[in-house]
Amino acid sequence: MADLEELGFLEKTHTSSGRVPSEKGYRFYVDHLLQPKTMPIKDIGLIQSLFKSQMIEIEQLIRESANILSDLTSYTTILLGPNVGKHRVKKFQIVPLTDQAAVAIIVTDNGHVENRTITLPKGFDASDIEKTVNILNERLAGVPLLELQTKLEFEALEVLRQHIKTGDSFYQSLNQMLSVEKESEIYFACKLNMLNQPEFHDLNKVRMLMDLMDKKSQQWKAVA
C-alpha cells in the first residue's frame, strides 16, 4: 500500500481517512487492467440497426447510443453532442398553427432540427408565409447557425420589407427565436446506475452530482 501511495496510485482524501485510488490509479486501471469483452451478436445487431436507420435525427441517435452504452456497461453514460452552432442551414419551413402563431423550423445539413413557436404579425397570411419561406431559403441556405442572426439582418431583412407589409414585425419574431444560445447539448443515460458504485453511497455526493446534471454545467463538457 505504501509503495502504491508513493508511486501516486493511491491517495488519502483526509488525514484520518483510508487510502483510495487517485486519478493516476484509475487511469492505470483503465489503460492496463480492463480487458475488452467480446460483444454479444444480439448487441452488435442492435447497434448496427440503429446506425442503418435513414430517418433517425442526430439527437435521437445520440440518445439511443447513450442508452445502449449504459445497458452494455451498467454505468451512467455522459455524451457531448455536436457543436450545433457550426451546422449550416439546409432548409426553412413555417407551419401555421393559428392566425397569430406558427412553428418556424430550421433543418441543418447534419440532420439537426430546430423548431420554435413564433408570433405572426396581424394580417400575415398564407401568401406572406410562402414568400417569407422562399426569401429565407434563398438568402440564408448554407449559413452556419451561429451567423444566422447577423445574416438575417443584413441579407434578408431588406428583402422582407420589400415584399411583405409586416416584414419588420416578422423579423423581430424570427430574430427572437434565433437568439437562443446554440451550445453543444449534453446527454445523460441511466443516471441511477451511479448508485451502484460505492463512491456514491454518500447522499450528499449524489445530491451534488444530480444538481450538476440538471444544470448541465460547463464541467460536464470536460468530462464528456
Short mmCIF file of C-alpha atoms in Angstrom, two decimals:
data_model
loop_
_atom_site.label_atom_id
_atom_site.label_comp_id
_atom_site.label_asym_id
_atom_site.label_seq_id
_atom_site.Cartn_x
_atom_site.Cartn_y
_atom_site.Cartn_z
CA MET A 1 0.00 0.00 0.00
CA ALA A 2 2.80 2.39 0.91
CA ASP A 3 4.56 1.67 -2.38
CA LEU A 4 1.38 2.36 -4.36
CA GLU A 5 0.88 5.62 -2.47
CA GLU A 6 4.48 6.64 -3.11
CA LEU A 7 4.02 5.93 -6.83
CA GLY A 8 0.92 8.13 -6.85
CA PHE A 9 -1.64 5.37 -7.42
CA LEU A 10 -3.28 5.81 -4.00
CA GLU A 11 -4.07 8.93 -2.01
CA LYS A 12 -5.70 10.00 1.24
CA THR A 13 -8.55 12.49 1.00
CA HIS A 14 -8.27 13.34 4.72
CA THR A 15 -5.57 12.90 7.33
CA SER A 16 -7.57 10.25 9.18
CA SER A 17 -9.12 8.59 6.14
CA GLY A 18 -8.10 5.40 4.39
CA ARG A 19 -6.36 5.32 1.05
CA VAL A 20 -8.38 5.47 -2.17
CA PRO A 21 -7.31 5.22 -5.81
CA SER A 22 -6.00 8.50 -7.22
CA GLU A 23 -6.72 9.83 -10.69
CA LYS A 24 -3.43 8.27 -11.80
CA GLY A 25 -4.52 4.96 -10.27
CA TYR A 26 -7.84 4.96 -12.07
CA ARG A 27 -6.11 5.84 -15.33
CA PHE A 28 -3.67 2.93 -14.90
CA TYR A 29 -6.60 0.61 -14.24
CA VAL A 30 -8.43 1.72 -17.36
CA ASP A 31 -5.34 1.57 -19.55
CA HIS A 32 -3.85 -1.73 -18.35
CA LEU A 33 -6.26 -3.87 -16.38
CA LEU A 34 -9.58 -3.70 -18.20
CA GLN A 35 -9.77 -6.26 -20.97
CA PRO A 36 -12.29 -5.71 -23.78
CA LYS A 37 -15.03 -8.33 -23.86
CA THR A 38 -16.50 -9.81 -26.99
CA MET A 39 -19.82 -8.13 -27.64
CA PRO A 40 -22.82 -10.48 -27.99
CA ILE A 41 -24.21 -10.81 -31.52
CA LYS A 42 -27.57 -9.50 -30.28
CA ASP A 43 -25.99 -6.24 -29.10
CA ILE A 44 -23.99 -5.87 -32.31
CA GLY A 45 -27.19 -6.23 -34.33
CA LEU A 46 -28.93 -3.61 -32.16
CA ILE A 47 -26.16 -1.07 -32.73
CA GLN A 48 -25.98 -1.79 -36.46
CA SER A 49 -29.74 -1.36 -36.87
CA LEU A 50 -29.56 1.99 -35.09
CA PHE A 51 -26.91 3.40 -37.41
CA LYS A 52 -28.52 1.97 -40.54
CA SER A 53 -31.72 3.93 -39.96
CA GLN A 54 -32.08 6.70 -42.53
CA MET A 55 -34.90 8.56 -40.77
CA ILE A 56 -33.40 8.99 -37.31
CA GLU A 57 -32.40 12.51 -36.19
CA ILE A 58 -28.96 13.25 -34.75
CA GLU A 59 -30.34 13.92 -31.26
CA GLN A 60 -32.27 10.66 -31.23
CA LEU A 61 -29.22 8.77 -32.48
CA ILE A 62 -27.11 10.18 -29.63
CA ARG A 63 -29.75 9.36 -27.00
CA GLU A 64 -30.19 5.81 -28.28
CA SER A 65 -26.41 5.34 -28.38
CA ALA A 66 -26.12 6.54 -24.77
CA ASN A 67 -28.87 4.16 -23.66
CA ILE A 68 -27.24 1.20 -25.42
CA LEU A 69 -23.85 2.03 -23.87
CA SER A 70 -25.41 2.21 -20.40
CA ASP A 71 -27.21 -1.10 -20.92
CA LEU A 72 -23.98 -2.80 -22.01
CA THR A 73 -21.83 -1.43 -19.17
CA SER A 74 -24.36 -0.85 -16.35
CA TYR A 75 -22.78 2.60 -15.91
CA THR A 76 -24.17 6.09 -16.35
CA THR A 77 -23.32 7.42 -19.81
CA ILE A 78 -22.40 11.05 -20.49
CA LEU A 79 -22.19 12.17 -24.11
CA LEU A 80 -21.42 15.57 -25.58
CA GLY A 81 -23.46 16.31 -28.69
CA PRO A 82 -22.18 18.04 -31.81
CA ASN A 83 -21.46 21.76 -31.92
CA VAL A 84 -24.83 22.84 -33.28
CA GLY A 85 -23.65 26.38 -33.94
CA LYS A 86 -21.42 25.15 -36.76
CA HIS A 87 -24.27 23.37 -38.54
CA ARG A 88 -25.37 25.08 -41.74
CA VAL A 89 -28.94 25.86 -42.70
CA LYS A 90 -30.34 23.44 -45.25
CA LYS A 91 -33.98 24.44 -45.24
CA PHE A 92 -36.51 26.77 -43.61
CA GLN A 93 -40.15 25.89 -43.11
CA ILE A 94 -43.01 27.74 -41.42
CA VAL A 95 -46.10 25.83 -40.32
CA PRO A 96 -49.07 27.99 -39.24
CA LEU A 97 -50.85 26.96 -36.04
CA THR A 98 -53.36 29.81 -35.72
CA ASP A 99 -53.77 33.27 -37.23
CA GLN A 100 -51.33 34.59 -34.62
CA ALA A 101 -48.83 31.74 -34.23
CA ALA A 102 -46.71 29.36 -36.28
CA VAL A 103 -43.86 26.91 -35.85
CA ALA A 104 -40.63 28.02 -37.52
CA ILE A 105 -38.48 25.02 -38.45
CA ILE A 106 -34.81 25.02 -39.42
CA VAL A 107 -33.25 21.85 -40.81
CA THR A 108 -29.44 21.76 -40.96
CA ASP A 109 -27.01 19.90 -43.18
CA ASN A 110 -26.24 17.48 -40.32
CA GLY A 111 -29.86 16.47 -39.85
CA HIS A 112 -30.35 18.68 -36.77
CA VAL A 113 -33.81 20.22 -36.45
CA GLU A 114 -34.52 23.46 -34.60
CA ASN A 115 -38.16 24.41 -34.10
CA ARG A 116 -39.77 27.20 -32.12
CA THR A 117 -43.22 28.70 -31.87
CA ILE A 118 -43.22 32.29 -33.12
CA THR A 119 -45.81 35.06 -33.15
CA LEU A 120 -47.20 36.07 -36.53
CA PRO A 121 -47.92 39.75 -37.24
CA LYS A 122 -51.55 40.73 -37.70
CA GLY A 123 -52.63 40.12 -41.29
CA PHE A 124 -49.73 37.76 -42.02
CA ASP A 125 -51.48 35.30 -44.34
CA ALA A 126 -50.59 32.11 -46.25
CA SER A 127 -49.21 34.12 -49.16
CA ASP A 128 -46.87 36.01 -46.82
CA ILE A 129 -45.71 32.74 -45.27
CA GLU A 130 -44.87 31.29 -48.69
CA LYS A 131 -42.97 34.41 -49.76
CA THR A 132 -41.10 34.53 -46.45
CA VAL A 133 -40.02 30.89 -46.68
CA ASN A 134 -38.78 31.44 -50.23
CA ILE A 135 -36.79 34.53 -49.19
CA LEU A 136 -35.23 32.80 -46.17
CA ASN A 137 -34.25 29.72 -48.15
CA GLU A 138 -32.82 31.81 -50.98
CA ARG A 139 -30.84 34.17 -48.74
CA LEU A 140 -29.83 32.02 -45.79
CA ALA A 141 -29.30 28.46 -47.05
CA GLY A 142 -25.76 27.33 -46.23
CA VAL A 143 -25.28 29.86 -43.39
CA PRO A 144 -23.93 28.47 -40.05
CA LEU A 145 -26.45 28.76 -37.21
CA LEU A 146 -24.06 30.95 -35.21
CA GLU A 147 -24.09 33.53 -38.02
CA LEU A 148 -27.79 33.29 -38.76
CA GLN A 149 -28.94 36.35 -36.81
CA THR A 150 -26.36 38.58 -38.49
CA LYS A 151 -27.14 37.23 -41.95
CA LEU A 152 -30.87 37.56 -41.32
CA GLU A 153 -30.45 41.26 -40.61
CA PHE A 154 -28.08 42.10 -43.45
CA GLU A 155 -29.10 39.59 -46.13
CA ALA A 156 -32.83 39.05 -45.68
CA LEU A 157 -34.41 41.91 -43.72
CA GLU A 158 -34.48 44.43 -46.58
CA VAL A 159 -35.98 41.86 -48.95
CA LEU A 160 -38.66 41.00 -46.37
CA ARG A 161 -39.53 44.70 -46.10
CA GLN A 162 -39.86 45.00 -49.86
CA HIS A 163 -42.19 42.03 -50.34
CA ILE A 164 -44.15 41.81 -47.08
CA LYS A 165 -46.03 44.65 -45.39
CA THR A 166 -45.33 43.32 -41.93
CA GLY A 167 -41.76 42.27 -42.71
CA ASP A 168 -40.28 44.22 -39.79
CA SER A 169 -42.65 42.64 -37.27
CA PHE A 170 -41.98 39.15 -38.59
CA TYR A 171 -38.23 39.81 -38.48
CA GLN A 172 -38.49 40.64 -34.77
CA SER A 173 -40.29 37.36 -34.04
CA LEU A 174 -37.81 35.29 -36.03
CA ASN A 175 -34.80 37.10 -34.59
CA GLN A 176 -36.04 36.37 -31.07
CA MET A 177 -36.25 32.68 -31.96
CA LEU A 178 -32.67 32.68 -33.25
CA SER A 179 -31.34 34.36 -30.11
CA VAL A 180 -31.50 31.05 -28.22
CA GLU A 181 -27.93 30.04 -27.34
CA LYS A 182 -26.71 27.19 -29.52
CA GLU A 183 -24.30 25.25 -27.34
CA SER A 184 -23.39 21.61 -27.61
CA GLU A 185 -26.03 19.55 -25.84
CA ILE A 186 -25.04 17.17 -23.03
CA TYR A 187 -26.82 13.82 -22.90
CA PHE A 188 -27.15 11.54 -19.87
CA ALA A 189 -28.40 7.95 -19.82
CA CYS A 190 -29.32 5.79 -16.80
CA LYS A 191 -28.34 8.28 -14.10
CA LEU A 192 -29.42 5.89 -11.35
CA ASN A 193 -26.69 3.44 -12.35
CA MET A 194 -24.31 5.68 -10.41
CA LEU A 195 -25.92 4.49 -7.19
CA ASN A 196 -24.45 1.04 -7.78
CA GLN A 197 -20.95 2.46 -7.29
CA PRO A 198 -19.53 2.62 -3.74
CA GLU A 199 -18.36 6.21 -4.27
CA PHE A 200 -21.98 7.35 -4.41
CA HIS A 201 -23.32 5.75 -1.24
CA ASP A 202 -22.86 9.22 0.27
CA LEU A 203 -26.19 11.01 -0.27
CA ASN A 204 -24.53 14.42 -0.26
CA LYS A 205 -22.35 13.39 -3.21
CA VAL A 206 -25.41 12.08 -5.04
CA ARG A 207 -27.35 15.32 -4.47
CA MET A 208 -24.42 17.43 -5.66
CA LEU A 209 -23.97 15.32 -8.79
CA MET A 210 -27.68 15.27 -9.63
CA ASP A 211 -27.76 19.04 -9.24
CA LEU A 212 -24.85 19.39 -11.68
CA MET A 213 -26.61 17.10 -14.14
CA ASP A 214 -29.78 19.17 -14.00
CA LYS A 215 -27.82 22.36 -14.65
CA LYS A 216 -25.74 20.73 -17.41
CA SER A 217 -22.83 22.95 -16.44
CA GLN A 218 -19.60 23.56 -18.35
CA GLN A 219 -17.86 20.99 -16.13
CA TRP A 220 -19.72 18.17 -17.86
CA LYS A 221 -18.34 19.22 -21.23
CA ALA A 222 -14.85 18.49 -19.97
CA VAL A 223 -15.97 15.07 -18.71
CA ALA A 224 -17.83 14.17 -21.91
#
